[in-house]
PDB file of N, CA and C in Angstrom:
ATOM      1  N   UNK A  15    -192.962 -92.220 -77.878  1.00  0.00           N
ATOM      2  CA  UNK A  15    -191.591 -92.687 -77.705  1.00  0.00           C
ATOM      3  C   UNK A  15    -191.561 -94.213 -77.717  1.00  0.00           C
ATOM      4  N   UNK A  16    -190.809 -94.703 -78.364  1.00  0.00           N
ATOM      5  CA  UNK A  16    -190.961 -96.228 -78.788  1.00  0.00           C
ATOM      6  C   UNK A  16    -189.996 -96.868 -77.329  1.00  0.00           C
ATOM      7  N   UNK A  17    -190.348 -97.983 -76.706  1.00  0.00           N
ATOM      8  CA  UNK A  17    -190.039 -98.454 -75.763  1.00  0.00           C
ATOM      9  C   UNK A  17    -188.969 -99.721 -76.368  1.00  0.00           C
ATOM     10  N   UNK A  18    -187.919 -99.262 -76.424  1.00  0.00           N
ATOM     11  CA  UNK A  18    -186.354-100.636 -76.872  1.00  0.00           C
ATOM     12  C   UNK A  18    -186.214-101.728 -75.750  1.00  0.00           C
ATOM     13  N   UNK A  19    -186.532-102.915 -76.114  1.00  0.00           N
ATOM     14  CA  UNK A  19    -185.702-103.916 -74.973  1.00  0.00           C
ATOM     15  C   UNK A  19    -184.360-104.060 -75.119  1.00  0.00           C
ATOM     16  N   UNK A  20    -183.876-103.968 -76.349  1.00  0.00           N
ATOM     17  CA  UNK A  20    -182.496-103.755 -76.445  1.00  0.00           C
ATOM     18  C   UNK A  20    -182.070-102.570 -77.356  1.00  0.00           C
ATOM     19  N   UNK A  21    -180.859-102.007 -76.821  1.00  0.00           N
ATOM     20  CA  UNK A  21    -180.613-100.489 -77.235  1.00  0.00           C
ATOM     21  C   UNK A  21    -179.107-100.681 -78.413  1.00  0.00           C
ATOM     22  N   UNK A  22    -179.261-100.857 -79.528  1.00  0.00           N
ATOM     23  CA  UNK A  22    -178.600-101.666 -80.026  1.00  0.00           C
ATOM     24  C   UNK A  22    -177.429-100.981 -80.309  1.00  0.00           C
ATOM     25  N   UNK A  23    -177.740 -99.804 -80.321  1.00  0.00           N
ATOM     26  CA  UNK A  23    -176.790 -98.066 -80.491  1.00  0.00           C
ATOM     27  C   UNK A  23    -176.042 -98.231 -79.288  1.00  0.00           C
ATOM     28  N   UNK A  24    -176.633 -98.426 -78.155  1.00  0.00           N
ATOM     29  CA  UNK A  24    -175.919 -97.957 -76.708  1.00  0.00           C
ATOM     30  C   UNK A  24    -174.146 -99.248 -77.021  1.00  0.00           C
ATOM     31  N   UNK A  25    -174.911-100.067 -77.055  1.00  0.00           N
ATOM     32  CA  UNK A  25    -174.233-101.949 -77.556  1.00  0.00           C
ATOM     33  C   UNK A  25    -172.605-101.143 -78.240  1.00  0.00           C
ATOM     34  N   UNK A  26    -173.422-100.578 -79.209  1.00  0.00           N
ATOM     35  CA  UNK A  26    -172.312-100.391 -79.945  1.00  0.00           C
ATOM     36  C   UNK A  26    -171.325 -99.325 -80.075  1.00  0.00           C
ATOM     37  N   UNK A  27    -171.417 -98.661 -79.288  1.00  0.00           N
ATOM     38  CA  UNK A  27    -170.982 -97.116 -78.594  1.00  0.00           C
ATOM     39  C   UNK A  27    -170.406 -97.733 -77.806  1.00  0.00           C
ATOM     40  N   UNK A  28    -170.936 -98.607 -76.802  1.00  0.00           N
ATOM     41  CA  UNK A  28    -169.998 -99.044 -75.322  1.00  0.00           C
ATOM     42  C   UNK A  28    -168.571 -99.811 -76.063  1.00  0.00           C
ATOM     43  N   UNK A  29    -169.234-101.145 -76.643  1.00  0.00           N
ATOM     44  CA  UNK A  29    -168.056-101.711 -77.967  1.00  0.00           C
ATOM     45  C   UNK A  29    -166.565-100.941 -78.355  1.00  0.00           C
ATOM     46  N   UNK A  30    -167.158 -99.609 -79.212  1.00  0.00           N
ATOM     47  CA  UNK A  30    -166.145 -99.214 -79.678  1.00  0.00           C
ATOM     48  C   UNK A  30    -165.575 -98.352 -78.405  1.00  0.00           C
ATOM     49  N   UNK A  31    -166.398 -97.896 -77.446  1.00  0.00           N
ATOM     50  CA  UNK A  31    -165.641 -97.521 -76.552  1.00  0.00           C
ATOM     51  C   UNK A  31    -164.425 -98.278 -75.720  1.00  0.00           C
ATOM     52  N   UNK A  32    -165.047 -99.527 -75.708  1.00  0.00           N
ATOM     53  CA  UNK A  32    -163.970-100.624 -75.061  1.00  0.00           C
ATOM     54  C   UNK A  32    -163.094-101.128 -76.071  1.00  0.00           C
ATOM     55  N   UNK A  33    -163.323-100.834 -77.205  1.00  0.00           N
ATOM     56  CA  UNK A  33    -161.644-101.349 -78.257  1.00  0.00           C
ATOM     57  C   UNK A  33    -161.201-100.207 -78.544  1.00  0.00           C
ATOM     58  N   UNK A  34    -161.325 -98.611 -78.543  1.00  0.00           N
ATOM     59  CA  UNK A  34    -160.452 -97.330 -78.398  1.00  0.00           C
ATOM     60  C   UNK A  34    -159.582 -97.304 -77.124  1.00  0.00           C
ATOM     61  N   UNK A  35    -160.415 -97.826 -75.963  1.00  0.00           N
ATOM     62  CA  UNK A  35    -159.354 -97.711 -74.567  1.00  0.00           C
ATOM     63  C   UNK A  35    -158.521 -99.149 -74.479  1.00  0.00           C
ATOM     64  N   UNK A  36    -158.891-100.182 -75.127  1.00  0.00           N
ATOM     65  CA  UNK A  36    -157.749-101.179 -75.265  1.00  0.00           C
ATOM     66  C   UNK A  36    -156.813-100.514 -76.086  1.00  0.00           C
ATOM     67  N   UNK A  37    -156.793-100.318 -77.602  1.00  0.00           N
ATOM     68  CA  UNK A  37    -156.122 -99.732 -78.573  1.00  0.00           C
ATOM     69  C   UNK A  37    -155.357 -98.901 -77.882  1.00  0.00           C
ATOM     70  N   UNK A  38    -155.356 -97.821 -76.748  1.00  0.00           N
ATOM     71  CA  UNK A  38    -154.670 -97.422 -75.889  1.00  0.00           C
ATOM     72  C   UNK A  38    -153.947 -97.633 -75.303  1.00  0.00           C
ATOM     73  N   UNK A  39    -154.640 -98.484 -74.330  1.00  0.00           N
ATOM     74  CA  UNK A  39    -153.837 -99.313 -73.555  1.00  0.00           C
ATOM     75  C   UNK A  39    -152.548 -99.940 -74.111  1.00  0.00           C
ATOM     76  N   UNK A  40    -152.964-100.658 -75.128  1.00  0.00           N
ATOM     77  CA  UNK A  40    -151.554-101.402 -75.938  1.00  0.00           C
ATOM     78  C   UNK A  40    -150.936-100.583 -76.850  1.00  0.00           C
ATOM     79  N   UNK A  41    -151.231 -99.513 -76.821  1.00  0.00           N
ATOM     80  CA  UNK A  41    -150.280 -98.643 -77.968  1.00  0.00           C
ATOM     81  C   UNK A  41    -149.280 -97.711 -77.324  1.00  0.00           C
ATOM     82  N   UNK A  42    -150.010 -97.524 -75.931  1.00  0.00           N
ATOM     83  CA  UNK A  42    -149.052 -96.781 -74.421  1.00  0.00           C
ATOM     84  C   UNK A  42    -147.777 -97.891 -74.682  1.00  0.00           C
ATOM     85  N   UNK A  43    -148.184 -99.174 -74.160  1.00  0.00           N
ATOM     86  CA  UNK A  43    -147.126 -99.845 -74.021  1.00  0.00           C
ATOM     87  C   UNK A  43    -146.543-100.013 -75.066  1.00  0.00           C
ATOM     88  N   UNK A  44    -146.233-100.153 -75.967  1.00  0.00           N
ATOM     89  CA  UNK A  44    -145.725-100.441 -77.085  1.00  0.00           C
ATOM     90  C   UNK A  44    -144.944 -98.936 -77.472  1.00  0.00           C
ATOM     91  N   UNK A  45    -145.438 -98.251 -77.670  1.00  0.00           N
ATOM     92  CA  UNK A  45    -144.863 -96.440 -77.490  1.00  0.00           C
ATOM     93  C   UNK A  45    -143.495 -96.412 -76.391  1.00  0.00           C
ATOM     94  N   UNK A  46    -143.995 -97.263 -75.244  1.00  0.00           N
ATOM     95  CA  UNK A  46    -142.757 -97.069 -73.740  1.00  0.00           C
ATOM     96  C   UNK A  46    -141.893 -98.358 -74.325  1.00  0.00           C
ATOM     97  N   UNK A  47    -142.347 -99.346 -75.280  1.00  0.00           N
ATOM     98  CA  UNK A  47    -141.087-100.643 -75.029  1.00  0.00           C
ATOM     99  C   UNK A  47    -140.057 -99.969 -75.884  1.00  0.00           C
ATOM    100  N   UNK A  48    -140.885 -99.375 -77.192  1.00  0.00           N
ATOM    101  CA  UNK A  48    -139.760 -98.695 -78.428  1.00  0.00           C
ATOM    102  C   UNK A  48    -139.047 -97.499 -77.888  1.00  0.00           C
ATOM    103  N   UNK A  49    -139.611 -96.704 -76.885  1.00  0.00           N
ATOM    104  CA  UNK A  49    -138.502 -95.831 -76.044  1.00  0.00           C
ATOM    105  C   UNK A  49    -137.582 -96.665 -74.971  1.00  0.00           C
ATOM    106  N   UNK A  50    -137.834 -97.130 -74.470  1.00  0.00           N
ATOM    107  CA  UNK A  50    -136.510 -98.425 -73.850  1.00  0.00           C
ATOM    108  C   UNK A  50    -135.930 -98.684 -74.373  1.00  0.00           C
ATOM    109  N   UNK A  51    -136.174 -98.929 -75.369  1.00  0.00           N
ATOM    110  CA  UNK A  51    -134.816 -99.773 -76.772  1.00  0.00           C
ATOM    111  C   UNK A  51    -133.857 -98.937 -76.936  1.00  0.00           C
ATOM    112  N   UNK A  52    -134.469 -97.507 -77.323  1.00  0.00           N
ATOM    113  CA  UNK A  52    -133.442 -96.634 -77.438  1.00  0.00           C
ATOM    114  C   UNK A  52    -132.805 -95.829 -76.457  1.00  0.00           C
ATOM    115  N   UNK A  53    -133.034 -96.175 -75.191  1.00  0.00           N
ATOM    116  CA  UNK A  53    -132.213 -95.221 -74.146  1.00  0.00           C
ATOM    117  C   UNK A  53    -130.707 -95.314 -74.031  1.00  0.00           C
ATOM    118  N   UNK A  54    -130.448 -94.699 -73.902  1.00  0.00           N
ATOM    119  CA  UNK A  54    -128.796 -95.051 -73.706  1.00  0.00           C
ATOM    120  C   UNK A  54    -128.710 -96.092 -72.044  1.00  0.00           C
ATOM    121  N   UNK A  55    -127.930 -97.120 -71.489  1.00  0.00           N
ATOM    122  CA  UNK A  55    -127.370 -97.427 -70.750  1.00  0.00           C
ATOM    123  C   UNK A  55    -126.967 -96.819 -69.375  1.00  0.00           C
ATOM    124  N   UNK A  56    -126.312 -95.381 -69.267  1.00  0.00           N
ATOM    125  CA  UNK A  56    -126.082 -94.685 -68.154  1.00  0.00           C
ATOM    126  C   UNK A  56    -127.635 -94.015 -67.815  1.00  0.00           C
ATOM    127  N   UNK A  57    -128.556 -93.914 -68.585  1.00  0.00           N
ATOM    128  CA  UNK A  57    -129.663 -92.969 -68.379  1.00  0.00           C
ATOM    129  C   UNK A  57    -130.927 -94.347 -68.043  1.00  0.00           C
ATOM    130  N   UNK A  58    -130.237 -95.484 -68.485  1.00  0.00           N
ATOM    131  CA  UNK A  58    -131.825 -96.481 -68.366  1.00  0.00           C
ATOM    132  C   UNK A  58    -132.531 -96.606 -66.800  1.00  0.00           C
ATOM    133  N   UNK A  59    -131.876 -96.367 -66.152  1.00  0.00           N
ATOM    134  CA  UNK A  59    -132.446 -96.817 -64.322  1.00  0.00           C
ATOM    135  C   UNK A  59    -133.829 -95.364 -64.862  1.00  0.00           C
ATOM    136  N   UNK A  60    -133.396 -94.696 -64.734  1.00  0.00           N
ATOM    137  CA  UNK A  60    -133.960 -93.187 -64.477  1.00  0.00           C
ATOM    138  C   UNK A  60    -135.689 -93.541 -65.530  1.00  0.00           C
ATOM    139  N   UNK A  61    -134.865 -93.851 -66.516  1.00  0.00           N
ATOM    140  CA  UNK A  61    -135.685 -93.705 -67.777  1.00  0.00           C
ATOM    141  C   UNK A  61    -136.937 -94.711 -67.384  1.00  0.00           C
ATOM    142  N   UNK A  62    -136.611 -96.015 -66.975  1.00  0.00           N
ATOM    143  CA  UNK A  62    -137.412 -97.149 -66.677  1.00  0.00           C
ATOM    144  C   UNK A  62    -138.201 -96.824 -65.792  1.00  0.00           C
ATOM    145  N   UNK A  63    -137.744 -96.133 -64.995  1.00  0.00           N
ATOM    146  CA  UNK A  63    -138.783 -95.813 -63.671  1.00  0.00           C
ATOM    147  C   UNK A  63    -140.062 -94.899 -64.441  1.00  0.00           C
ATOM    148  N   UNK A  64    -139.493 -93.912 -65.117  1.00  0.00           N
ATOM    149  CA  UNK A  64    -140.375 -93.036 -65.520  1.00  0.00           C
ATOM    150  C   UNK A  64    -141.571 -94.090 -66.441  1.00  0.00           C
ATOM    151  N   UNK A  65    -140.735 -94.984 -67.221  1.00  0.00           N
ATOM    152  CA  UNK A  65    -141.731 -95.800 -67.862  1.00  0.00           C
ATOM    153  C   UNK A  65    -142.300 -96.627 -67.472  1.00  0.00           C
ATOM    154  N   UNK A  66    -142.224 -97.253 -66.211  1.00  0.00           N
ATOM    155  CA  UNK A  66    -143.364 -98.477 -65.742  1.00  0.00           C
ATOM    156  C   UNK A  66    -144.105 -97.261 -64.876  1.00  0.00           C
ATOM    157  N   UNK A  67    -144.105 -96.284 -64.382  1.00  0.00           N
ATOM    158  CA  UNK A  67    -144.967 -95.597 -63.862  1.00  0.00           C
ATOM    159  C   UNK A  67    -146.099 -95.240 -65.174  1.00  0.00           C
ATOM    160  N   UNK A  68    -145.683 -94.467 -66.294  1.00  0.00           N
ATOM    161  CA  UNK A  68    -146.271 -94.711 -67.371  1.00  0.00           C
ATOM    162  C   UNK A  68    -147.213 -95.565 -68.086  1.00  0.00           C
ATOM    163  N   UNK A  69    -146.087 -96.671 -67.840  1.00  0.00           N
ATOM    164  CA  UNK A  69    -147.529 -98.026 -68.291  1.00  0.00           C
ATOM    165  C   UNK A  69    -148.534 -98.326 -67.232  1.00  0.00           C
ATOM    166  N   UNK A  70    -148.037 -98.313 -66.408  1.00  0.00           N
ATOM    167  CA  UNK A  70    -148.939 -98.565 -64.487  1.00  0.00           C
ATOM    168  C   UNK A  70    -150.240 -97.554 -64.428  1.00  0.00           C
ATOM    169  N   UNK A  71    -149.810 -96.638 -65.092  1.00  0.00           N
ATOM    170  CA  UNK A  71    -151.018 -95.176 -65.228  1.00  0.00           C
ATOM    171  C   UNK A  71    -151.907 -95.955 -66.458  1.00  0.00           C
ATOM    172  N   UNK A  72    -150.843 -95.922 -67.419  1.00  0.00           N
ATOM    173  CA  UNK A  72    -152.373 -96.331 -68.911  1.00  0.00           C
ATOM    174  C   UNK A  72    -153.121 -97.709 -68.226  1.00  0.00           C
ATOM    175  N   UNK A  73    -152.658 -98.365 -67.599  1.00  0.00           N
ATOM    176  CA  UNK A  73    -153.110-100.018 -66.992  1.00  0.00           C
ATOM    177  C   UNK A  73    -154.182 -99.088 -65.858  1.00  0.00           C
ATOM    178  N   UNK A  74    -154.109 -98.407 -65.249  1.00  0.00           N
ATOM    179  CA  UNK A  74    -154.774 -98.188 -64.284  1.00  0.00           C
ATOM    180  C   UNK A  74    -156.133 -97.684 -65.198  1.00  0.00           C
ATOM    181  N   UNK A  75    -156.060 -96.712 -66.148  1.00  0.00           N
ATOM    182  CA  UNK A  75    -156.889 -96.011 -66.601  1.00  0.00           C
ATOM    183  C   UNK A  75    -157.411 -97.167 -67.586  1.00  0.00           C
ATOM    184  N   UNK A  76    -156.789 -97.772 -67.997  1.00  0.00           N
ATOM    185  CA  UNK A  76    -158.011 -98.659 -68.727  1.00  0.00           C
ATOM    186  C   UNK A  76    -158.553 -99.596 -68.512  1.00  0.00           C
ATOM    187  N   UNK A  77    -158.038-100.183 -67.232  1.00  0.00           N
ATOM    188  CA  UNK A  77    -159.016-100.962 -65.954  1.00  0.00           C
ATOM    189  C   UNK A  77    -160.443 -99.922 -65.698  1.00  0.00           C
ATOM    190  N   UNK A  78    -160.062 -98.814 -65.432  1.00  0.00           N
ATOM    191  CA  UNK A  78    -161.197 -98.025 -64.737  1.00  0.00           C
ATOM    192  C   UNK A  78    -162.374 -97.696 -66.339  1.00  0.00           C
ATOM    193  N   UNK A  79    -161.584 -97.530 -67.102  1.00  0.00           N
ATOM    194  CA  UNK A  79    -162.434 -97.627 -68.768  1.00  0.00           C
ATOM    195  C   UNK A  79    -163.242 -98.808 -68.554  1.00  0.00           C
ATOM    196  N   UNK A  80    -162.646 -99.743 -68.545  1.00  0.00           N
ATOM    197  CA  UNK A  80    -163.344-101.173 -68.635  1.00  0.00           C
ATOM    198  C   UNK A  80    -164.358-101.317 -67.974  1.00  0.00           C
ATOM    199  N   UNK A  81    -163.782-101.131 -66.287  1.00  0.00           N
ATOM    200  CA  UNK A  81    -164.917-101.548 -65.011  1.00  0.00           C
ATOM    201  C   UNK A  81    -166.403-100.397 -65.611  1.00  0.00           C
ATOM    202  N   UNK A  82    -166.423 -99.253 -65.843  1.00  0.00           N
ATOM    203  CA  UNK A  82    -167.197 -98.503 -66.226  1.00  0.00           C
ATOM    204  C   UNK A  82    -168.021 -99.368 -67.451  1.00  0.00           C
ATOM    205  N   UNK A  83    -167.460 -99.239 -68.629  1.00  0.00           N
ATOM    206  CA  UNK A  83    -167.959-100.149 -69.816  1.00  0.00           C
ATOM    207  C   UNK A  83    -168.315-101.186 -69.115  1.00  0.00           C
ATOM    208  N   UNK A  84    -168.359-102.043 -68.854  1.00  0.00           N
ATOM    209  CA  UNK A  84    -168.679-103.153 -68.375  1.00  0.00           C
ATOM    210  C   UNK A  84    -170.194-103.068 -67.794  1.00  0.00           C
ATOM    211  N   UNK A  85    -169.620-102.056 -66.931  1.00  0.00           N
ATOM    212  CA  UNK A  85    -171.286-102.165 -65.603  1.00  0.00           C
ATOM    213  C   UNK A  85    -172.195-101.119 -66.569  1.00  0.00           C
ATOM    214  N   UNK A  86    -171.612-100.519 -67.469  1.00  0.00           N
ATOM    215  CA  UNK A  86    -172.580-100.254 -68.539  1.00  0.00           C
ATOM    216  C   UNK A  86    -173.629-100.968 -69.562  1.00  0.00           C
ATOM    217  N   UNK A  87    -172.468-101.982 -69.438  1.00  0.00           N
ATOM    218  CA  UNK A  87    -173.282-103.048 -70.430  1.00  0.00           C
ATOM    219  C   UNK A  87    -174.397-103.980 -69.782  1.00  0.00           C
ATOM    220  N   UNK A  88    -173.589-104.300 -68.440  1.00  0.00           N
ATOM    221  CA  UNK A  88    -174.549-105.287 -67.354  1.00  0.00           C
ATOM    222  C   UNK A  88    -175.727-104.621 -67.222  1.00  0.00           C
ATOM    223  N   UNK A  89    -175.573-103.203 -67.122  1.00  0.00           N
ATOM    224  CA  UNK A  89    -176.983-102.420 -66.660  1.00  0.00           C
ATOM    225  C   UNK A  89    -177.786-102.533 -68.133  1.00  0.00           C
ATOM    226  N   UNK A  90    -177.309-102.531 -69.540  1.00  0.00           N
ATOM    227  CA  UNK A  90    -178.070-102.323 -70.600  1.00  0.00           C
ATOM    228  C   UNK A  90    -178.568-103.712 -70.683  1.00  0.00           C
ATOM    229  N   UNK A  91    -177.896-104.973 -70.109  1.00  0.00           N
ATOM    230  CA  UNK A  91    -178.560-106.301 -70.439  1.00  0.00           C
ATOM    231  C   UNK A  91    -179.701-106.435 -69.384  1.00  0.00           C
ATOM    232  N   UNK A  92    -179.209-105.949 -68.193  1.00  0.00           N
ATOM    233  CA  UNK A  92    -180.341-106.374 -66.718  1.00  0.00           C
ATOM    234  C   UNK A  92    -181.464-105.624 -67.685  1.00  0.00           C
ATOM    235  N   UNK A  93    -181.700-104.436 -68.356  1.00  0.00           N
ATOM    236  CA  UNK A  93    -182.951-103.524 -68.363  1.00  0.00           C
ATOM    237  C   UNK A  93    -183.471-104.878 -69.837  1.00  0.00           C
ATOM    238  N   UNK A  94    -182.521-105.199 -70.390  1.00  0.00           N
ATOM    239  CA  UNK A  94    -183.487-106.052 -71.777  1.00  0.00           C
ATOM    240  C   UNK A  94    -183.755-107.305 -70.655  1.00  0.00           C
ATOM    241  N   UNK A  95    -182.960-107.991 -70.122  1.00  0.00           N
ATOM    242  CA  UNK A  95    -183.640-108.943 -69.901  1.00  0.00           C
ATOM    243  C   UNK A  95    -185.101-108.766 -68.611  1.00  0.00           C
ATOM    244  N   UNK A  96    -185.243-107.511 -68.516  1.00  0.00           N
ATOM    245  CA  UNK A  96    -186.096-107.014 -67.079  1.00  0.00           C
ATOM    246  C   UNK A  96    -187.552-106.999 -68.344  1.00  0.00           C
ATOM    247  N   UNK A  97    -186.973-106.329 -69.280  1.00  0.00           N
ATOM    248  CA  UNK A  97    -187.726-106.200 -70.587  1.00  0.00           C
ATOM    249  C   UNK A  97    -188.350-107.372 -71.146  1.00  0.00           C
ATOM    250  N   UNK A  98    -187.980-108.057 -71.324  1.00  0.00           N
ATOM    251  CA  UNK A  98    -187.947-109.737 -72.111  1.00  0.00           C
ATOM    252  C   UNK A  98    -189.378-110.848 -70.830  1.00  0.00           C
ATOM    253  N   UNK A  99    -188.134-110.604 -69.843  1.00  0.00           N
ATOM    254  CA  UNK A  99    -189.403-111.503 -68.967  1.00  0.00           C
ATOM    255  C   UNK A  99    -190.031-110.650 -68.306  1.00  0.00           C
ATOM    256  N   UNK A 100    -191.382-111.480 -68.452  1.00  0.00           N
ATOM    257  CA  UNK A 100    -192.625-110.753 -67.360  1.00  0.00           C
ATOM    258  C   UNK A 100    -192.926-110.701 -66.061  1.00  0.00           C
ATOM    259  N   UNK A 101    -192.621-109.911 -65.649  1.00  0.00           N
ATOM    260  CA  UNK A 101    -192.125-109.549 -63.754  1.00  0.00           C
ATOM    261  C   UNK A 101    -192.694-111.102 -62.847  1.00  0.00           C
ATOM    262  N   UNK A 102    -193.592-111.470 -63.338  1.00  0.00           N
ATOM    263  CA  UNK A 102    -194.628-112.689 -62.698  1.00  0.00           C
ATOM    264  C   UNK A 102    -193.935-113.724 -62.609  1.00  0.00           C
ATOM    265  N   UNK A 103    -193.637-113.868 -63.814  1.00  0.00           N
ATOM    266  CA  UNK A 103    -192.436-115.054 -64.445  1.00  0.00           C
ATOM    267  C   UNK A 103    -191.262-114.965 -63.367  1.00  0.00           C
ATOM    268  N   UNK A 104    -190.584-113.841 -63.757  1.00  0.00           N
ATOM    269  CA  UNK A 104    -189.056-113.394 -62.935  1.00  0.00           C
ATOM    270  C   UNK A 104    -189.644-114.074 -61.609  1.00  0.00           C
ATOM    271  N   UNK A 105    -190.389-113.432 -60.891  1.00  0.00           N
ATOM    272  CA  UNK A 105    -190.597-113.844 -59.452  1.00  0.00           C
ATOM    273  C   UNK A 105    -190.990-115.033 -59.363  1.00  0.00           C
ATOM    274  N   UNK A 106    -191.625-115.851 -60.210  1.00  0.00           N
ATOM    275  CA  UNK A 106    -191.453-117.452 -59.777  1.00  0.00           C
ATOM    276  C   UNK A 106    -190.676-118.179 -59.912  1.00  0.00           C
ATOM    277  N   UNK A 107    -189.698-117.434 -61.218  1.00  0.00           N
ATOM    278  CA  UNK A 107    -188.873-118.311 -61.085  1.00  0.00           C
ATOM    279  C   UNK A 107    -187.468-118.091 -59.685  1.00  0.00           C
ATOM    280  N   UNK A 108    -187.941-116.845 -59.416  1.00  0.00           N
ATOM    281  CA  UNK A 108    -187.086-116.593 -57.821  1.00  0.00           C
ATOM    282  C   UNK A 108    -186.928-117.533 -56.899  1.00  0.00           C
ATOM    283  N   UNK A 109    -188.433-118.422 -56.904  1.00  0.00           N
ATOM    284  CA  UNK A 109    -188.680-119.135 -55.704  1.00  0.00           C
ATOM    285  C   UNK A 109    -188.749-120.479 -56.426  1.00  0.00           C
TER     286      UNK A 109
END
């Protein structure tokens, strides 16, 4: 089994994972501004509520996409750079 310091597949999986849940994110909203436009006036209070709860949900969920991706990536860089320098090294340069 070949030993990767950097996983260049993982890189790019996390990537497109984090521009599908943006692409989301902004296509939720954009989906709720073009239904606002068209609500009628007597129905907008009702309607609005339903839609910032809406966007507040896709915002929530692609914060939690992100924070995930993210500490995915931190963990794939800590293991290359754990990879890269030689434990001896790391610890002197600790002190």
């Amino acid at each position: 089994m070949e030993n990767k310091i950097f996983d260049r597949e993982e890189m790019m999986r996390l990537t497109n994972e984090g521009m599908e849940a943006s692409m989301r994110f902004f296509l939720t909203i954009n989906e709720n501004v073009l239904k606002m436009a068209g609500w009628q006036v007597e129905t907008m209070n009702d309607q609005n509520k339903k839609a910032m709860e809406t966007m507040n949900d896709a915002y929530d969920q692609y914060q939690k996409n992100s924070r995930a991706i993210m500490s995915r990536i931190e963990t794939v860089c800590q293991d290359a750079i754990k990879n890269i320098i030689p434990q001896e090294k790391a610890a002197d340069c600790k002190n």
